[in-house]
mmCIF file of C-alpha atoms and ligand atoms in Angstrom:
data_model
loop_
_atom_site.group_PDB
_atom_site.id
_atom_site.type_symbol
_atom_site.label_atom_id
_atom_site.label_comp_id
_atom_site.label_asym_id
_atom_site.label_seq_id
_atom_site.Cartn_x
_atom_site.Cartn_y
_atom_site.Cartn_z
ATOM 1 C CA MET A 1 15.973 -105.867 54.112
ATOM 2 C CA PRO A 2 15.726 -108.707 57.004
ATOM 3 C CA LYS A 3 17.010 -112.162 56.373
ATOM 4 C CA THR A 4 15.393 -114.202 53.837
ATOM 5 C CA VAL A 5 12.264 -116.779 54.935
ATOM 6 C CA THR A 6 12.000 -119.732 53.600
ATOM 7 C CA THR A 7 8.971 -122.120 53.908
ATOM 8 C CA ASP A 8 7.187 -124.419 52.300
ATOM 9 C CA ASP A 9 3.817 -123.013 52.927
ATOM 10 C CA PRO A 10 2.274 -121.454 49.967
ATOM 11 C CA GLU A 11 -0.028 -119.262 52.431
ATOM 12 C CA GLU A 12 2.757 -118.128 54.357
ATOM 13 C CA ALA A 13 4.597 -117.129 51.102
ATOM 14 C CA ALA A 14 1.822 -115.519 49.678
ATOM 15 C CA ALA A 15 1.107 -113.044 52.513
ATOM 16 C CA PHE A 16 4.641 -111.457 51.941
ATOM 17 C CA ILE A 17 3.209 -110.586 48.484
ATOM 18 C CA ARG A 18 -0.165 -109.310 49.958
ATOM 19 C CA ALA A 19 2.289 -107.050 52.318
ATOM 20 C CA GLY A 20 3.950 -105.732 48.872
ATOM 21 C CA GLY A 21 6.985 -107.782 49.409
ATOM 22 C CA LEU A 22 9.309 -110.299 46.902
ATOM 23 C CA VAL A 23 8.639 -113.951 46.941
ATOM 24 C CA ALA A 24 10.986 -116.641 45.024
ATOM 25 C CA PHE A 25 8.652 -119.623 43.616
ATOM 26 C CA PRO A 26 8.660 -122.606 42.191
ATOM 27 C CA THR A 27 6.843 -123.153 38.377
ATOM 28 C CA GLU A 28 7.008 -126.322 36.066
ATOM 29 C CA THR A 29 9.424 -124.130 33.991
ATOM 30 C CA VAL A 30 12.065 -122.101 36.474
ATOM 31 C CA TYR A 31 11.874 -120.479 39.607
ATOM 32 C CA GLY A 32 10.074 -116.617 39.668
ATOM 33 C CA LEU A 33 10.688 -113.489 41.601
ATOM 34 C CA GLY A 34 7.167 -112.426 42.339
ATOM 35 C CA ALA A 35 5.609 -109.614 43.264
ATOM 36 C CA ASP A 36 1.890 -107.948 43.442
ATOM 37 C CA VAL A 37 1.620 -106.324 39.424
ATOM 38 C CA PHE A 38 -0.291 -103.466 40.734
ATOM 39 C CA ASN A 39 1.934 -102.641 43.635
ATOM 40 C CA GLU A 40 4.164 -100.360 41.749
ATOM 41 C CA LEU A 41 6.561 -99.893 44.685
ATOM 42 C CA ALA A 42 7.142 -103.774 44.964
ATOM 43 C CA VAL A 43 7.681 -104.325 41.208
ATOM 44 C CA GLY A 44 10.312 -101.695 41.701
ATOM 45 C CA LYS A 45 11.884 -103.782 44.095
ATOM 46 C CA ILE A 46 12.357 -107.271 41.534
ATOM 47 C CA PHE A 47 14.355 -104.674 39.449
ATOM 48 C CA LYS A 48 16.503 -103.815 42.149
ATOM 49 C CA ALA A 49 17.113 -107.506 43.916
ATOM 50 C CA LYS A 50 17.820 -108.921 40.174
ATOM 51 C CA GLY A 51 19.915 -105.761 38.804
ATOM 52 C CA ARG A 52 17.806 -106.190 35.813
ATOM 53 C CA PRO A 53 17.514 -103.756 33.276
ATOM 54 C CA PRO A 54 14.370 -101.778 33.076
ATOM 55 C CA ASP A 55 13.674 -101.927 29.867
ATOM 56 C CA ASN A 56 13.364 -105.871 30.196
ATOM 57 C CA PRO A 57 9.303 -106.623 30.716
ATOM 58 C CA LEU A 58 7.671 -109.148 33.373
ATOM 59 C CA ILE A 59 6.058 -111.858 32.791
ATOM 60 C CA VAL A 60 2.909 -111.780 34.829
ATOM 61 C CA HIS A 61 1.638 -114.846 36.328
ATOM 62 C CA VAL A 62 -1.988 -115.642 36.792
ATOM 63 C CA SER A 63 -4.108 -118.385 38.850
ATOM 64 C CA ASP A 64 -7.149 -118.527 36.991
ATOM 65 C CA LEU A 65 -8.483 -117.449 33.510
ATOM 66 C CA ALA A 66 -10.717 -114.554 35.002
ATOM 67 C CA GLN A 67 -7.538 -112.578 35.964
ATOM 68 C CA ILE A 68 -6.737 -112.463 32.432
ATOM 69 C CA ASP A 69 -9.503 -109.646 32.472
ATOM 70 C CA LEU A 70 -7.801 -107.777 34.962
ATOM 71 C CA LEU A 71 -4.583 -107.239 32.414
ATOM 72 C CA ALA A 72 -5.694 -107.092 28.680
ATOM 73 C CA SER A 73 -7.391 -105.260 26.739
ATOM 74 C CA ASP A 74 -7.556 -107.039 23.841
ATOM 75 C CA PHE A 75 -7.166 -110.904 24.419
ATOM 76 C CA THR A 76 -7.245 -111.653 20.506
ATOM 77 C CA THR A 77 -9.020 -114.982 19.027
ATOM 78 C CA ILE A 78 -5.256 -116.119 18.644
ATOM 79 C CA ALA A 79 -4.699 -115.532 22.562
ATOM 80 C CA SER A 80 -7.986 -117.107 23.567
ATOM 81 C CA GLN A 81 -7.105 -120.494 21.232
ATOM 82 C CA LEU A 82 -3.796 -120.908 22.939
ATOM 83 C CA ALA A 83 -5.119 -120.034 26.234
ATOM 84 C CA ASN A 84 -7.621 -122.730 26.026
ATOM 85 C CA ASN A 85 -4.997 -125.466 24.803
ATOM 86 C CA PHE A 86 -1.917 -124.539 26.550
ATOM 87 C CA PHE A 87 -3.206 -122.801 30.071
ATOM 88 C CA PRO A 88 -1.975 -123.939 32.691
ATOM 89 C CA GLY A 89 1.372 -124.889 31.117
ATOM 90 C CA PRO A 90 4.751 -123.267 30.303
ATOM 91 C CA LEU A 91 3.535 -120.602 27.574
ATOM 92 C CA THR A 92 3.299 -116.783 27.705
ATOM 93 C CA LEU A 93 0.864 -114.926 25.551
ATOM 94 C CA VAL A 94 1.892 -111.484 24.718
ATOM 95 C CA VAL A 95 -1.346 -109.051 24.159
ATOM 96 C CA GLU A 96 -2.417 -105.498 24.454
ATOM 97 C CA LYS A 97 -2.192 -104.602 28.521
ATOM 98 C CA SER A 98 -5.478 -102.897 30.239
ATOM 99 C CA VAL A 99 -4.918 -99.288 31.806
ATOM 100 C CA ARG A 100 -4.438 -101.123 35.028
ATOM 101 C CA VAL A 101 -0.884 -102.732 34.503
ATOM 102 C CA PRO A 102 1.789 -99.937 35.290
ATOM 103 C CA LEU A 103 4.362 -99.304 32.509
ATOM 104 C CA LEU A 104 7.015 -100.312 35.338
ATOM 105 C CA VAL A 105 5.947 -104.026 34.541
ATOM 106 C CA THR A 106 5.946 -103.634 30.768
ATOM 107 C CA SER A 107 8.989 -101.599 30.649
ATOM 108 C CA GLY A 108 6.936 -98.728 28.837
ATOM 109 C CA LEU A 109 5.160 -101.384 26.464
ATOM 110 C CA GLN A 110 1.697 -101.096 25.597
ATOM 111 C CA THR A 111 1.701 -104.979 25.793
ATOM 112 C CA VAL A 112 1.856 -107.459 28.684
ATOM 113 C CA GLY A 113 3.127 -110.950 28.636
ATOM 114 C CA ILE A 114 0.641 -113.314 30.623
ATOM 115 C CA ARG A 115 1.409 -117.108 32.154
ATOM 116 C CA MET A 116 -0.717 -119.289 33.674
ATOM 117 C CA PRO A 117 1.697 -122.049 35.568
ATOM 118 C CA ARG A 118 0.260 -125.700 35.583
ATOM 119 C CA HIS A 119 2.786 -126.509 38.487
ATOM 120 C CA GLU A 120 0.481 -127.182 41.713
ATOM 121 C CA LEU A 121 2.465 -125.580 44.484
ATOM 122 C CA ALA A 122 2.606 -122.110 42.440
ATOM 123 C CA ALA A 123 -0.924 -122.144 41.548
ATOM 124 C CA GLN A 124 -1.649 -122.768 45.067
ATOM 125 C CA PHE A 125 0.193 -119.688 45.929
ATOM 126 C CA LEU A 126 -1.028 -117.422 42.905
ATOM 127 C CA ALA A 127 -4.243 -118.411 44.354
ATOM 128 C CA GLU A 128 -3.313 -117.155 47.985
ATOM 129 C CA CYS A 129 -1.696 -113.991 46.371
ATOM 130 C CA GLY A 130 -5.326 -112.819 45.313
ATOM 131 C CA THR A 131 -3.752 -110.822 42.947
ATOM 132 C CA PRO A 132 -1.842 -111.512 39.617
ATOM 133 C CA VAL A 133 1.799 -111.842 40.266
ATOM 134 C CA ALA A 134 4.672 -110.272 38.228
ATOM 135 C CA ALA A 135 7.698 -112.730 37.905
ATOM 136 C CA PRO A 136 11.174 -112.968 35.967
ATOM 137 C CA SER A 137 13.311 -115.741 36.607
ATOM 138 C CA ALA A 138 14.323 -115.491 40.122
ATOM 139 C CA ASN A 139 18.386 -115.094 39.337
ATOM 140 C CA LEU A 140 20.735 -112.379 39.399
ATOM 141 C CA SER A 141 20.449 -110.444 36.022
ATOM 142 C CA GLY A 142 23.149 -112.133 33.291
ATOM 143 C CA LYS A 143 22.998 -115.769 35.301
ATOM 144 C CA PRO A 144 21.481 -118.725 34.203
ATOM 145 C CA SER A 145 17.669 -119.125 35.891
ATOM 146 C CA PRO A 146 17.185 -121.435 39.074
ATOM 147 C CA THR A 147 15.970 -124.297 38.621
ATOM 148 C CA THR A 148 16.367 -125.241 42.428
ATOM 149 C CA TRP A 149 15.248 -123.391 45.305
ATOM 150 C CA ARG A 150 19.328 -123.524 46.774
ATOM 151 C CA ALA A 151 20.210 -121.611 43.261
ATOM 152 C CA VAL A 152 17.597 -118.945 44.263
ATOM 153 C CA LEU A 153 19.199 -118.271 47.829
ATOM 154 C CA GLU A 154 22.502 -118.454 46.201
ATOM 155 C CA ASP A 155 21.530 -115.808 44.179
ATOM 156 C CA LEU A 156 19.280 -113.722 46.085
ATOM 157 C CA ASP A 157 19.488 -114.385 49.725
ATOM 158 C CA GLY A 158 18.840 -111.305 51.786
ATOM 159 C CA ARG A 159 17.681 -109.325 48.957
ATOM 160 C CA ILE A 160 14.364 -111.332 49.000
ATOM 161 C CA ASP A 161 11.651 -111.124 51.499
ATOM 162 C CA CYS A 162 10.693 -115.272 51.204
ATOM 163 C CA VAL A 163 11.300 -118.423 49.054
ATOM 164 C CA LEU A 164 8.415 -120.833 48.402
ATOM 165 C CA ARG A 165 10.535 -124.547 48.551
ATOM 166 C CA GLY A 166 9.522 -126.491 46.141
ATOM 167 C CA ASP A 167 11.267 -129.510 44.112
ATOM 168 C CA ALA A 168 13.759 -128.990 41.413
ATOM 169 C CA THR A 169 11.799 -127.916 38.143
ATOM 170 C CA GLU A 170 10.284 -130.333 35.912
ATOM 171 C CA ILE A 171 11.001 -128.743 32.524
ATOM 172 C CA GLY A 172 14.492 -126.511 33.266
ATOM 173 C CA LEU A 173 14.131 -124.021 30.835
ATOM 174 C CA GLU A 174 11.584 -120.963 30.521
ATOM 175 C CA SER A 175 8.363 -120.842 28.885
ATOM 176 C CA THR A 176 7.694 -120.388 25.242
ATOM 177 C CA VAL A 177 6.522 -116.719 24.498
ATOM 178 C CA VAL A 178 4.232 -115.779 21.303
ATOM 179 C CA ASP A 179 3.171 -112.383 20.516
ATOM 180 C CA CYS A 180 -0.587 -112.952 19.720
ATOM 181 C CA THR A 181 -1.051 -109.133 18.922
ATOM 182 C CA GLY A 182 -0.948 -109.010 15.488
ATOM 183 C CA PRO A 183 -2.869 -110.773 12.514
ATOM 184 C CA VAL A 184 0.253 -113.642 12.790
ATOM 185 C CA ALA A 185 1.031 -114.967 15.910
ATOM 186 C CA THR A 186 4.892 -115.074 16.297
ATOM 187 C CA ILE A 187 7.165 -116.865 18.942
ATOM 188 C CA LEU A 188 9.332 -114.763 20.477
ATOM 189 C CA ARG A 189 11.207 -117.472 23.007
ATOM 190 C CA LEU A 190 11.341 -120.951 22.710
ATOM 191 C CA GLY A 191 10.075 -123.097 25.015
ATOM 192 C CA ALA A 192 8.658 -126.867 26.385
ATOM 193 C CA ILE A 193 5.268 -125.861 23.956
ATOM 194 C CA SER A 194 6.964 -126.207 20.749
ATOM 195 C CA ILE A 195 6.299 -124.987 17.527
ATOM 196 C CA ASP A 196 4.490 -127.981 15.992
ATOM 197 C CA ASP A 197 2.319 -127.959 19.353
ATOM 198 C CA LEU A 198 1.557 -124.319 18.652
ATOM 199 C CA ARG A 199 0.879 -124.623 14.992
ATOM 200 C CA ALA A 200 -1.389 -127.632 15.678
ATOM 201 C CA VAL A 201 -3.794 -125.198 17.149
ATOM 202 C CA VAL A 202 -2.768 -122.136 15.353
ATOM 203 C CA PRO A 203 -1.207 -123.528 11.552
ATOM 204 C CA ASN A 204 0.136 -119.922 11.012
ATOM 205 C CA VAL A 205 2.563 -119.590 13.468
ATOM 206 C CA ARG A 206 5.589 -117.801 12.861
ATOM 207 C CA ALA A 207 9.275 -118.943 14.082
ATOM 208 C CA PRO A 208 11.448 -116.671 15.624
ATOM 209 C CA ALA A 209 14.051 -116.985 12.624
ATOM 210 C CA GLU A 210 11.657 -115.788 10.096
ATOM 211 C CA LEU A 211 10.750 -112.740 13.009
ATOM 212 C CA ASN A 212 14.679 -111.805 13.413
ATOM 213 C CA LYS A 213 14.865 -111.110 9.578
ATOM 214 C CA ASP A 214 12.340 -107.970 9.537
ATOM 215 C CA GLY A 215 13.584 -105.730 11.981
ATOM 216 C CA PRO A 216 14.153 -104.968 15.853
ATOM 217 C CA ALA A 217 13.270 -107.650 18.505
ATOM 218 C CA LYS A 218 10.219 -107.684 19.808
ATOM 219 C CA SER A 219 10.996 -109.074 22.994
ATOM 220 C CA PRO A 220 13.178 -106.684 24.396
ATOM 221 C CA GLY A 221 14.548 -109.373 26.794
ATOM 222 C CA THR A 222 16.033 -111.443 24.049
ATOM 223 C CA LYS A 223 18.776 -109.058 23.198
ATOM 224 C CA HIS A 224 19.975 -108.983 26.796
ATOM 225 C CA GLN A 225 22.940 -111.130 27.948
ATOM 226 C CA HIS A 226 20.888 -114.559 29.538
ATOM 227 C CA TYR A 227 21.689 -117.968 30.366
ATOM 228 C CA THR A 228 25.323 -117.362 30.931
ATOM 229 C CA PRO A 229 27.714 -119.263 33.355
ATOM 230 C CA SER A 230 31.011 -117.682 33.984
ATOM 231 C CA ALA A 231 32.810 -120.607 31.854
ATOM 232 C CA GLU A 232 32.853 -120.278 28.597
ATOM 233 C CA VAL A 233 30.449 -122.730 26.495
ATOM 234 C CA VAL A 234 31.229 -124.254 23.466
ATOM 235 C CA VAL A 235 28.719 -126.365 21.721
ATOM 236 C CA LEU A 236 30.094 -129.539 20.956
ATOM 237 C CA ASP A 237 29.560 -131.039 17.138
ATOM 238 C CA ASP A 238 31.508 -133.907 15.642
ATOM 239 C CA ALA A 239 34.370 -132.320 14.279
ATOM 240 C CA THR A 240 35.122 -130.101 17.897
ATOM 241 C CA ALA A 241 38.829 -130.666 19.177
ATOM 242 C CA ILE A 242 38.849 -130.830 22.861
ATOM 243 C CA THR A 243 42.050 -129.790 24.697
ATOM 244 C CA ASP A 244 42.359 -129.665 28.400
ATOM 245 C CA ALA A 245 39.451 -131.839 28.998
ATOM 246 C CA ALA A 246 40.704 -131.931 32.765
ATOM 247 C CA LEU A 247 39.768 -128.546 33.496
ATOM 248 C CA ALA A 248 36.724 -128.601 31.027
ATOM 249 C CA ALA A 249 32.960 -130.124 31.749
ATOM 250 C CA TYR A 250 30.578 -132.132 29.403
ATOM 251 C CA ILE A 251 27.190 -132.362 29.395
ATOM 252 C CA GLY A 252 25.030 -133.966 26.819
ATOM 253 C CA VAL A 253 23.080 -137.401 25.932
ATOM 254 C CA SER A 254 26.031 -139.256 24.983
ATOM 255 C CA SER A 255 28.711 -140.724 27.125
ATOM 256 C CA ARG A 256 32.146 -139.467 25.925
ATOM 257 C CA SER A 257 35.662 -141.262 26.171
ATOM 258 C CA GLU A 258 37.574 -137.816 27.413
ATOM 259 C CA PRO A 259 39.053 -137.291 31.209
ATOM 260 C CA PHE A 260 36.511 -134.472 31.785
ATOM 261 C CA ARG A 261 36.600 -132.946 35.208
ATOM 262 C CA LYS A 262 32.947 -132.761 35.545
ATOM 263 C CA VAL A 263 30.338 -135.028 33.100
ATOM 264 C CA MET A 264 26.543 -135.258 33.141
ATOM 265 C CA VAL A 265 25.206 -137.831 30.986
ATOM 266 C CA CYS A 266 21.555 -137.316 30.402
ATOM 267 C CA ALA A 267 18.558 -139.610 29.823
ATOM 268 C CA ASP A 268 17.373 -138.451 27.065
ATOM 269 C CA VAL A 269 16.845 -134.537 25.846
ATOM 270 C CA ALA A 270 14.092 -133.390 28.443
ATOM 271 C CA ASP A 271 16.369 -134.556 30.904
ATOM 272 C CA TYR A 272 19.232 -132.597 29.362
ATOM 273 C CA ALA A 273 17.239 -129.379 29.107
ATOM 274 C CA ARG A 274 15.925 -129.802 32.671
ATOM 275 C CA ASN A 275 19.773 -130.420 34.025
ATOM 276 C CA LEU A 276 21.097 -127.799 31.872
ATOM 277 C CA PHE A 277 21.021 -124.585 34.042
ATOM 278 C CA GLU A 278 22.292 -126.268 37.656
ATOM 279 C CA PHE A 279 25.076 -128.062 35.631
ATOM 280 C CA PHE A 280 26.225 -124.721 34.661
ATOM 281 C CA ARG A 281 25.888 -123.473 37.890
ATOM 282 C CA GLU A 282 27.739 -126.194 39.362
ATOM 283 C CA CYS A 283 30.479 -125.782 36.933
ATOM 284 C CA ASP A 284 30.919 -122.215 38.047
ATOM 285 C CA ARG A 285 30.751 -123.600 41.728
ATOM 286 C CA LEU A 286 33.951 -125.870 40.563
ATOM 287 C CA ALA A 287 35.644 -122.635 38.760
ATOM 288 C CA ILE A 288 35.583 -124.952 35.825
ATOM 289 C CA LYS A 289 36.939 -123.273 32.736
ATOM 290 C CA ARG A 290 35.217 -124.458 29.770
ATOM 291 C CA ILE A 291 31.586 -126.374 29.470
ATOM 292 C CA HIS A 292 31.067 -128.729 26.154
ATOM 293 C CA CYS A 293 27.225 -129.293 25.480
ATOM 294 C CA GLU A 294 26.328 -131.661 22.852
ATOM 295 C CA ARG A 295 24.601 -130.617 20.269
ATOM 296 C CA VAL A 296 21.338 -132.210 20.159
ATOM 297 C CA GLU A 297 18.752 -132.495 17.271
ATOM 298 C CA SER A 298 16.368 -129.056 16.952
ATOM 299 C CA LYS A 299 12.788 -130.636 17.601
ATOM 300 C CA GLY A 300 10.542 -130.345 20.111
ATOM 301 C CA ILE A 301 12.509 -129.215 23.574
ATOM 302 C CA GLY A 302 15.711 -129.536 21.963
ATOM 303 C CA SER A 303 14.867 -126.606 19.900
ATOM 304 C CA ALA A 304 14.520 -124.500 23.060
ATOM 305 C CA LEU A 305 17.480 -126.733 24.322
ATOM 306 C CA MET A 306 19.730 -125.696 21.517
ATOM 307 C CA ASP A 307 18.312 -122.139 21.786
ATOM 308 C CA ARG A 308 19.725 -121.291 25.490
ATOM 309 C CA ILE A 309 23.063 -123.483 24.692
ATOM 310 C CA ASP A 310 23.776 -121.389 21.513
ATOM 311 C CA ARG A 311 23.043 -118.250 23.271
ATOM 312 C CA ALA A 312 25.344 -119.325 26.299
ATOM 313 C CA ALA A 313 28.262 -120.251 23.527
ATOM 314 C CA ARG A 314 27.849 -116.585 21.519
ATOM 315 C CA ARG A 315 28.739 -114.482 24.453
HETATM 316 O O1 TXA B 1 9.057 -119.723 32.410
HETATM 317 C C1 TXA B 1 8.988 -118.236 32.568
HETATM 318 O O2 TXA B 1 8.607 -117.573 31.222
HETATM 319 C C2 TXA B 1 9.386 -117.892 34.067
HETATM 320 C C3 TXA B 1 8.863 -118.256 35.234
HETATM 321 C C4 TXA B 1 9.388 -117.744 35.935
HETATM 322 O O3 TXA B 1 7.260 -118.195 34.626
HETATM 323 N N1 TXA B 1 9.771 -116.556 33.814
HETATM 324 C C5 TXA B 1 10.839 -115.900 32.925
HETATM 325 O O4 TXA B 1 10.737 -114.261 33.140
HETATM 326 O O5 TXA B 1 11.668 -116.621 32.121
HETATM 327 P P1 TXA B 1 11.831 -113.160 32.319
HETATM 328 O O6 TXA B 1 11.807 -112.497 32.864
HETATM 329 O O7 TXA B 1 13.157 -114.124 32.777
HETATM 330 O O8 TXA B 1 11.769 -113.680 30.886
HETATM 331 C C6 TXA B 1 10.870 -112.997 30.318
HETATM 332 C C7 TXA B 1 10.477 -112.893 28.680
HETATM 333 C C8 TXA B 1 12.016 -111.909 28.438
HETATM 334 O O9 TXA B 1 12.385 -112.477 27.293
HETATM 335 C C9 TXA B 1 10.862 -110.716 28.377
HETATM 336 O O10 TXA B 1 11.482 -109.574 27.206
HETATM 337 C C10 TXA B 1 9.714 -111.295 27.488
HETATM 338 O O11 TXA B 1 9.591 -112.437 28.284
HETATM 339 N N2 TXA B 1 8.334 -110.146 27.784
HETATM 340 C C11 TXA B 1 7.932 -109.912 28.820
HETATM 341 N N3 TXA B 1 6.583 -109.329 28.520
HETATM 342 C C12 TXA B 1 6.810 -108.898 27.118
HETATM 343 C C13 TXA B 1 6.047 -108.026 26.307
HETATM 344 N N4 TXA B 1 5.087 -107.381 26.598
HETATM 345 N N5 TXA B 1 6.439 -108.134 25.170
HETATM 346 C C14 TXA B 1 7.488 -108.672 24.566
HETATM 347 N N6 TXA B 1 8.128 -109.797 25.532
HETATM 348 C C15 TXA B 1 7.810 -109.571 26.753
HETATM 349 MG MG1 MG B 2 15.016 -114.379 33.046
#
């Protein structure tokens, strides 16, 4: 593969997709690594570039609602209600796939995850591609999702054709994923669209904890290792004893008195979410051994944030 091209021109980036290449692009959640969903050769390259296990399905990104018809065989009433309220935005809807969507994209599942980003540059890029774009987060498998184009290059330089450069992402955590195939919509992954947001539209949406009790994970990706820096992640509750602060780091919304090697005090919980993954990466660059993450209340974006932190800490 030749050198990775970086550009801020969505047209230039889209030309790589149309030619069967791989392009990383910004969205409001995290950067994605895209390929033409209908080009199996191109989609195969995504798994290779990321080192992604083949049993973890990809989300397909659309630039307008009409493209949903190319991807879904049964876009349910619940899916329509959620799309009408939250598309474009940080929400992925899982529905029955059409025959046209390659099984490689869905890891053999008969369902497909569909998302329409609201990020302006992403929308321009996707429109220029002229096809729905399959795209997981643009990190090496197992690493935290990239929230800057520099983080994308850190992982994928020389492994992909192009990076569409945008600003650091606004939300910083991946989209909310909702399974709309059954009679009751079920959250598969928490994100910026909260349970309360969803329930304001579809009152009986099921939360992920209720799901986990009745059997195997329906979202294959949630069983894989995710969101983890090399450093150990520790959730900081009131009772946590801190040793060797000089070798450790801290991120949260409250200020602390310990002499940490690296500290980030965020303005609020949304700011904490926006900065978490880049903070993880920065700590790894500094070879920091342990990262203390302040626990915040699990409501709104706080639930998605604590979901990512708890996963990283459970490793
Ligand atoms: O915000 C996001 O969602 C970003 C941006 C780039 O759109 N993408 C992203 O993709 O986070 P990825 O591949 O890192 O995570 C996709 C998640 C995985 O947990 C996967 O298992 C789940 O979505 N998923 C995708 N298709 C699915 C399907 N058909 N059924 C169940 N879960 C699915
Ligand atoms: Mg990912």
